[in-house]
Short mmCIF file of C-alpha atoms in Angstrom, two decimals:
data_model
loop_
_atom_site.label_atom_id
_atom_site.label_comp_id
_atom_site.label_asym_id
_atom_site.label_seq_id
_atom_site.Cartn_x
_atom_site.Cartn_y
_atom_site.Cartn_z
CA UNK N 95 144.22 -27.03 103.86
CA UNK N 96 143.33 -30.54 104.29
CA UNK N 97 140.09 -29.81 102.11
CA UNK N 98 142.01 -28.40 99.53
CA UNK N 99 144.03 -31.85 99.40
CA UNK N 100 141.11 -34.27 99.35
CA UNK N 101 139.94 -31.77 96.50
CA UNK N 102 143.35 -32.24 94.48
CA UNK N 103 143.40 -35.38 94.95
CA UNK N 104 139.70 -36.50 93.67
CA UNK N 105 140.55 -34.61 90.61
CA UNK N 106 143.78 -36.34 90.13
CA UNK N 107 141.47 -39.46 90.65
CA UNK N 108 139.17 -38.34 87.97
CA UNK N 109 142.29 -36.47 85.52
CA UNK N 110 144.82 -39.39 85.41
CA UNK N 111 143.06 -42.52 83.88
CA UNK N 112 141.65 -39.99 80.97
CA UNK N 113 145.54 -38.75 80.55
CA UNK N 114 147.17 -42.00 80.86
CA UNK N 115 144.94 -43.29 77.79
CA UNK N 116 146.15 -42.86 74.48
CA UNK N 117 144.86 -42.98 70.94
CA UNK N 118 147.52 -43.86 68.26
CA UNK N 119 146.84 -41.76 64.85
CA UNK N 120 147.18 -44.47 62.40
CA UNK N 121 147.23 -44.29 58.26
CA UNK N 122 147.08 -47.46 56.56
CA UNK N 123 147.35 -47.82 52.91
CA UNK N 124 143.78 -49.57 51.60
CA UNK N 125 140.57 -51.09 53.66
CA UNK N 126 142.07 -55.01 53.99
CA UNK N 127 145.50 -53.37 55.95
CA UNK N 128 143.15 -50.84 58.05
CA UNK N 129 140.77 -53.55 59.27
CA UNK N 130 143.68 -55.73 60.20
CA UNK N 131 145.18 -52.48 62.10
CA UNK N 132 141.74 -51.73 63.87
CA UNK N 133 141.32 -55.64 64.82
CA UNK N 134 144.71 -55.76 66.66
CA UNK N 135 144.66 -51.53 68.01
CA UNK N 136 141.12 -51.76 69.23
CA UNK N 137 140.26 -48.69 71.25
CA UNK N 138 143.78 -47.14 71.41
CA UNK N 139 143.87 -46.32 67.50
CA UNK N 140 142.01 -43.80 65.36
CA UNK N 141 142.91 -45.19 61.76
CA UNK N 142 141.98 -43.39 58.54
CA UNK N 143 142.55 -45.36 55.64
CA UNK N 144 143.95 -44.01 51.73
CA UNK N 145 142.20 -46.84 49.34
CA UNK N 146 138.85 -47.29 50.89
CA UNK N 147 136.52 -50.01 50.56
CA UNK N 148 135.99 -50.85 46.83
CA UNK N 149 139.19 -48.67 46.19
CA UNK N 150 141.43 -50.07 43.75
CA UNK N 151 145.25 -49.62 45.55
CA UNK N 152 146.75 -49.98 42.10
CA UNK N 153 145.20 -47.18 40.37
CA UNK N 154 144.93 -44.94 43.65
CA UNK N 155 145.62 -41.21 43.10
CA UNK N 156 146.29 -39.41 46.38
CA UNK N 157 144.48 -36.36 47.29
CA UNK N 158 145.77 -32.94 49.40
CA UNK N 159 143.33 -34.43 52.36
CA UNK N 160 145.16 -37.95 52.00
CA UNK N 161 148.73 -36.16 52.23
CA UNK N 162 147.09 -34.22 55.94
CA UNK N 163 146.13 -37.42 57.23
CA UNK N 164 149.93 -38.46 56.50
CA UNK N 165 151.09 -35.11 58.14
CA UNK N 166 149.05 -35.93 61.38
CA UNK N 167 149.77 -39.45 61.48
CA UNK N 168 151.78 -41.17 64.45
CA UNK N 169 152.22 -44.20 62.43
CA UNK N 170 152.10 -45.30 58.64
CA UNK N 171 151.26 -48.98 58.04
CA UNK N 172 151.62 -50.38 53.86
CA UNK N 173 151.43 -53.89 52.64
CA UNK N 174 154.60 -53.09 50.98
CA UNK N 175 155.96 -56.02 48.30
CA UNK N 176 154.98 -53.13 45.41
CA UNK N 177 151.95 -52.49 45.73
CA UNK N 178 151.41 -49.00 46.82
CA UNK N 179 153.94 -47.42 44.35
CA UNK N 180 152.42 -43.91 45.15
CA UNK N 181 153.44 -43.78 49.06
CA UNK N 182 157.17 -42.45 48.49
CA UNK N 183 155.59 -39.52 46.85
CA UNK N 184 152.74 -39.09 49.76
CA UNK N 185 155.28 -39.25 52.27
CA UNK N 186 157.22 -36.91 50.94
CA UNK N 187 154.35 -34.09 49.83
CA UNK N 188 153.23 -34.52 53.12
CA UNK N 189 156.59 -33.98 55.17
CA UNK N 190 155.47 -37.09 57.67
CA UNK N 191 158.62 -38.21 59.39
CA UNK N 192 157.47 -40.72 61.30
CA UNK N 193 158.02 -44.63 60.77
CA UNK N 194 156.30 -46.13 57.51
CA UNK N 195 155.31 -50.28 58.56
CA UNK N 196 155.54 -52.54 56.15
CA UNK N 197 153.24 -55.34 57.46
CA UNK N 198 154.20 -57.65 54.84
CA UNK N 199 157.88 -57.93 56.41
CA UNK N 200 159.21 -61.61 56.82
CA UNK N 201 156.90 -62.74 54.08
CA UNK N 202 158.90 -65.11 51.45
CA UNK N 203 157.61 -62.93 48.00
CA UNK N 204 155.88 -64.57 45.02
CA UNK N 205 157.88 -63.62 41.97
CA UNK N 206 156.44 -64.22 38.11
CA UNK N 207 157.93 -63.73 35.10
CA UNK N 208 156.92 -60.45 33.10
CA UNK N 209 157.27 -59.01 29.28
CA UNK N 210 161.06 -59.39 28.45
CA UNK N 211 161.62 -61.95 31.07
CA UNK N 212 161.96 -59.40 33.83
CA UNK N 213 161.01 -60.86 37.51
CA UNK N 214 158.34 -59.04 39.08
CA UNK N 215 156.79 -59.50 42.61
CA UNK N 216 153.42 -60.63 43.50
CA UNK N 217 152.48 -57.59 46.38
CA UNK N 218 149.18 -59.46 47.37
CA UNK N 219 150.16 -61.38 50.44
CA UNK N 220 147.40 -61.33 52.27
CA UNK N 221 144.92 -63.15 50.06
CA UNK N 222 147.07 -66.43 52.23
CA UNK N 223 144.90 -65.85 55.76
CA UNK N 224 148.43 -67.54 56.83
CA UNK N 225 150.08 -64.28 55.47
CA UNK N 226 147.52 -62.57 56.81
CA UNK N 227 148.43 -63.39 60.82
CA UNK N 228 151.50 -62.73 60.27
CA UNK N 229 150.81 -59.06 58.95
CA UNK N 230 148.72 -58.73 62.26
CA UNK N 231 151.59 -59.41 64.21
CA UNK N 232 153.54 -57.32 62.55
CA UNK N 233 151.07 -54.36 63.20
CA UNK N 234 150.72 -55.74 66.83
CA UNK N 235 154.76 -54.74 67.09
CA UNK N 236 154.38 -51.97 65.52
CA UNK N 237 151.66 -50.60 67.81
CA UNK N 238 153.82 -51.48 71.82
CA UNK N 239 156.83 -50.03 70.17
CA UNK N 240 154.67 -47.16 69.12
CA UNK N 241 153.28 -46.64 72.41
CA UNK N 242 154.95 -48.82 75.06
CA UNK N 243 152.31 -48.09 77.73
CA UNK N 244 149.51 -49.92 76.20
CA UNK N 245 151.72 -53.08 75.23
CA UNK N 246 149.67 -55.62 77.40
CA UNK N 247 146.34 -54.60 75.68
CA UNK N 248 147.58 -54.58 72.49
CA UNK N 249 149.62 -57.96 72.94
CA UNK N 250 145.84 -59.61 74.12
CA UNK N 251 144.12 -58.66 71.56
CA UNK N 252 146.96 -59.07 68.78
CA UNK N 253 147.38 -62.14 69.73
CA UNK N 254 143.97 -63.47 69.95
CA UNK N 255 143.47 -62.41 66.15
CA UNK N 256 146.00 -64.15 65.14
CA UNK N 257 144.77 -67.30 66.62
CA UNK N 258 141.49 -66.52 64.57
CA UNK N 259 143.64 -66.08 61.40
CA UNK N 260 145.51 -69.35 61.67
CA UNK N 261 142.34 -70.85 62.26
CA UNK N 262 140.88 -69.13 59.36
CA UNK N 263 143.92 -70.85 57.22
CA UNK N 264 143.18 -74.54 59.22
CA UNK N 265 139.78 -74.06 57.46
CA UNK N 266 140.21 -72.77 54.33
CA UNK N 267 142.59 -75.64 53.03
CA UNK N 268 139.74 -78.26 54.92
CA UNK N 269 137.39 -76.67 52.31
CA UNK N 270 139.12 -77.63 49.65
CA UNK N 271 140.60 -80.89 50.76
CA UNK N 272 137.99 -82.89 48.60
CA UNK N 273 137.58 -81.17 45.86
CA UNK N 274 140.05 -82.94 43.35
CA UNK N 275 143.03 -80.94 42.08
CA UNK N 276 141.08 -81.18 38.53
CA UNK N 277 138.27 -78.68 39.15
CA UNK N 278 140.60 -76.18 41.07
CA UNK N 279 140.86 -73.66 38.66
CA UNK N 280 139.17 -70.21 37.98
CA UNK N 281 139.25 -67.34 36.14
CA UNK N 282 139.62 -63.68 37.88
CA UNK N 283 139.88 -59.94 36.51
CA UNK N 284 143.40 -60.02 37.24
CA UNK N 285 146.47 -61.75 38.86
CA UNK N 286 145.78 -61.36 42.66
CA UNK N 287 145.58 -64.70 43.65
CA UNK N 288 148.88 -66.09 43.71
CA UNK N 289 149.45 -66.43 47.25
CA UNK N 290 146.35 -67.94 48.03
CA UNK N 291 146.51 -70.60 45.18
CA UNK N 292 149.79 -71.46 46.34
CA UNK N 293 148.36 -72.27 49.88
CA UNK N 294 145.35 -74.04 48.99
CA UNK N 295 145.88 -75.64 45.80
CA UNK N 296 144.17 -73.36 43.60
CA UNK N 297 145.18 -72.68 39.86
CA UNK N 298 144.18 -69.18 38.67
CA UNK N 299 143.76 -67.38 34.94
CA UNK N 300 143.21 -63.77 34.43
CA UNK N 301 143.68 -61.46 30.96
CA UNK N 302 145.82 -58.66 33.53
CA UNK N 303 148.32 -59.42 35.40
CA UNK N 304 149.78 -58.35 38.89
CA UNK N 305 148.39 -54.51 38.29
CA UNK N 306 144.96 -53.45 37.41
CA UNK N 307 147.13 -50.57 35.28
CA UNK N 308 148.36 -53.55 33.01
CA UNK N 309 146.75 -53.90 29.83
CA UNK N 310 145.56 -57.58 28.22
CA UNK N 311 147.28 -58.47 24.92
CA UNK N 312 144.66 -59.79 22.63
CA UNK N 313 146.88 -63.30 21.90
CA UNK N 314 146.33 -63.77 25.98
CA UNK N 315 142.38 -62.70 25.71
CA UNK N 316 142.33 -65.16 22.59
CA UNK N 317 143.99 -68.47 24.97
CA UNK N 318 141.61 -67.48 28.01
CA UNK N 319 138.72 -67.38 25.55
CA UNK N 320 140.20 -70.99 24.00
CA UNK N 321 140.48 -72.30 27.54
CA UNK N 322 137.57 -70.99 28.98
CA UNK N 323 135.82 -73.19 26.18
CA UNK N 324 137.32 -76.27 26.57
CA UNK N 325 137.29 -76.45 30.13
CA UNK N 326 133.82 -74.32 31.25
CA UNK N 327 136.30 -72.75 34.31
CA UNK N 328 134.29 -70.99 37.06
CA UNK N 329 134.62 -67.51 36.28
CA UNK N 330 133.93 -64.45 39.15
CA UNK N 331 135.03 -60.16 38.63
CA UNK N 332 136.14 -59.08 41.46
CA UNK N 333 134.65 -55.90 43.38
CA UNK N 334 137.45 -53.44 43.04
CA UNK N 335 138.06 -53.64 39.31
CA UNK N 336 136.32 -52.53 35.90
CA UNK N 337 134.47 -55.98 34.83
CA UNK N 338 134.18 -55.22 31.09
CA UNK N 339 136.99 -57.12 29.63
CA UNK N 340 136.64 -60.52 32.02
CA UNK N 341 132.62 -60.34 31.13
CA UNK N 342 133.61 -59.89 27.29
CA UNK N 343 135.86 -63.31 27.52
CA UNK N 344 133.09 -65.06 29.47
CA UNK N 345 130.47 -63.90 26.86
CA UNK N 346 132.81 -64.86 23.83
CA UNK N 347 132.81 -68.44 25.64
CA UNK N 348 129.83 -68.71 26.59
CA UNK N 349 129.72 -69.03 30.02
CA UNK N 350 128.32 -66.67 32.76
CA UNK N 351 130.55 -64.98 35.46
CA UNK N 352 129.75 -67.12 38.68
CA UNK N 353 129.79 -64.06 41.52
CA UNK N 354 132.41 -61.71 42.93
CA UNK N 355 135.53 -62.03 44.14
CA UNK N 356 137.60 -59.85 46.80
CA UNK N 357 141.00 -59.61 46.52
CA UNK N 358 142.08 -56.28 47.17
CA UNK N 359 139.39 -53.96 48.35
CA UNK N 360 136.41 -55.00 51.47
CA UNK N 361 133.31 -54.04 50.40
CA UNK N 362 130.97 -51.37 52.26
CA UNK N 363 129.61 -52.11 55.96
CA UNK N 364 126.12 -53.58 54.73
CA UNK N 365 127.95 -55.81 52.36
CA UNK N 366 129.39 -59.24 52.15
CA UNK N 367 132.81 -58.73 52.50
CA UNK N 368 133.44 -55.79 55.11
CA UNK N 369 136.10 -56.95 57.26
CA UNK N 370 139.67 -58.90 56.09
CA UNK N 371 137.94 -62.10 57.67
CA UNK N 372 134.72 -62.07 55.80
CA UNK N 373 136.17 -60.95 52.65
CA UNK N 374 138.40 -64.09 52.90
CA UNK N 375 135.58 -66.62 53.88
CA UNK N 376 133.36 -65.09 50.81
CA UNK N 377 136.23 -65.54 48.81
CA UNK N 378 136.75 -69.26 50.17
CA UNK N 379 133.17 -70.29 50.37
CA UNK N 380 132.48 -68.66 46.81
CA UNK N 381 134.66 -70.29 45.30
CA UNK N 382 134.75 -73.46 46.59
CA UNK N 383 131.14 -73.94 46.00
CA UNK N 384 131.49 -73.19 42.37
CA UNK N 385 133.71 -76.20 42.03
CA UNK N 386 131.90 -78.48 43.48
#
């Protein structure tokens, strides 16, 4: 008898710790959110993401394998604001009935004037890295309240990314302290950059505006060309978007696009821009540089 005790209880030894761990299934919406969930959920979340890297979350079309990741999900995270205007329709094909997370919750929204004088919102948040800590702590929530028994590990490690975000933000408006307000302005595919000109000082053109779906009239392609002439802005496609039309206005100038931009989409492992943070520094450093 007393044998068959020790034996129970070195396999209860052995059993429990596996059992006790959990893995969170986790769907995010495009590559930036997913690296921002996998940062804060560490070993205790398996996340498959929709929009991958170089995926453009505007023009996404969801498949039947994006709609059985949904159905197997535990949790749902979106950047919300507007920008994934195809996940009411995902959640419902796919009969998920779990929580959907909007990490972009609390965040005051950029509005700008459309056709007609409608008021549309900006949905790219996170291109402030002070935006972007505070999507990480929403995530960080999300995740305890999602699985309460592995709230201390993901508080430490939630927390200690947003510390690197905030100082990501200290160090982003440092680089652009001395450049004078004059030579702050660029020209991008499209209209992504709102937040993070409105944190560091940046003004930004583009012939599209918040949507890579929205189509350039040719008066606006005609003032960007005029502009682009008389004041030789820095000029940079961005990774996630057809370049055609922005290297058409820089040709009709006479300039030459300076490099690539990441707004909306990281870029493969191997590449320059593969995690939220280093797409952000590129994006910084990049663009700094080229006024200077």
């Amino acid at each position: 008898m007393r044998r068959v005790t020790l034996s129970l209880a070195m396999v209860l030894i052995v059993v429990c710790p596996v059992a006790m761990s959990h893995t969170i299934d986790v769907v995010a919406s495009f590559s930036v959110l997913a690296d921002i969930v996998r940062l804060v959920g560490g070993e205790h979340v398996k996340v498959t993401e929709l929009v991958g890297p170089g995926g453009d979350p505007h023009a996404f079309e969801p498949t039947p394998k994006d709609s059985q990741a949904l159905a197997q999900a535990e949790v749902v995270f979106v950047s919300g604001l507007g920008l994934e205007g195809w996940i009411e329709r995902l959640v419902t094909a796919s009969g998920y009935r779990g929580k959907v997370v909007t990490a972009s919750a609390g965040i005051s929204p950029r509005k700008i004037e459309a056709a007609g004088g409608k008021s549309i919102t900006d949905p790219h948040a996170w291109n402030s890295a002070r935006n972007g800590a505070l999507y990480a702590r929403n995530v960080m929530n999300a995740l305890i309240a999602s699985d309460p028994a592995d709230a201390d590990y993901f508080r430490k490690s939630g927390e200690a990314y947003i510390r690197t975000l905030e100082k990501l933000d200290a160090w982003a408006k440092a680089e652009f302290a001395d450049i004078p307000q004059g030579k702050r302005k660029v020209l991008t595919g499209h209209n992504a950059f709102g937040y993070f000109g409105l944190e560091y000082g940046v003004q930004f053109f583009s012939p599209v505006s918040l949507s890579t779906d929205a189509e350039a009239s040719a008066s606006s392609v005609a003032e960007l060309v005029d502009h682009l002439k008389r004041e030789h802005l820095a000029t940079f496609i961005e990774n996630q978007t057809d370049a055609r039309l922005l290297k058409q206005i820089a040709y009709a100038s006479g300039v030459e696009p300076d490099g690539a931009l990441y707004p909306e989409a990281l870029s493969n492992k191997d590449g320059p821009a593969s995690t939220y943070e280093a797409a952000f520094r590129h994006n910084v450093t990049t663009l700094a540089r080229s006024m200077r």
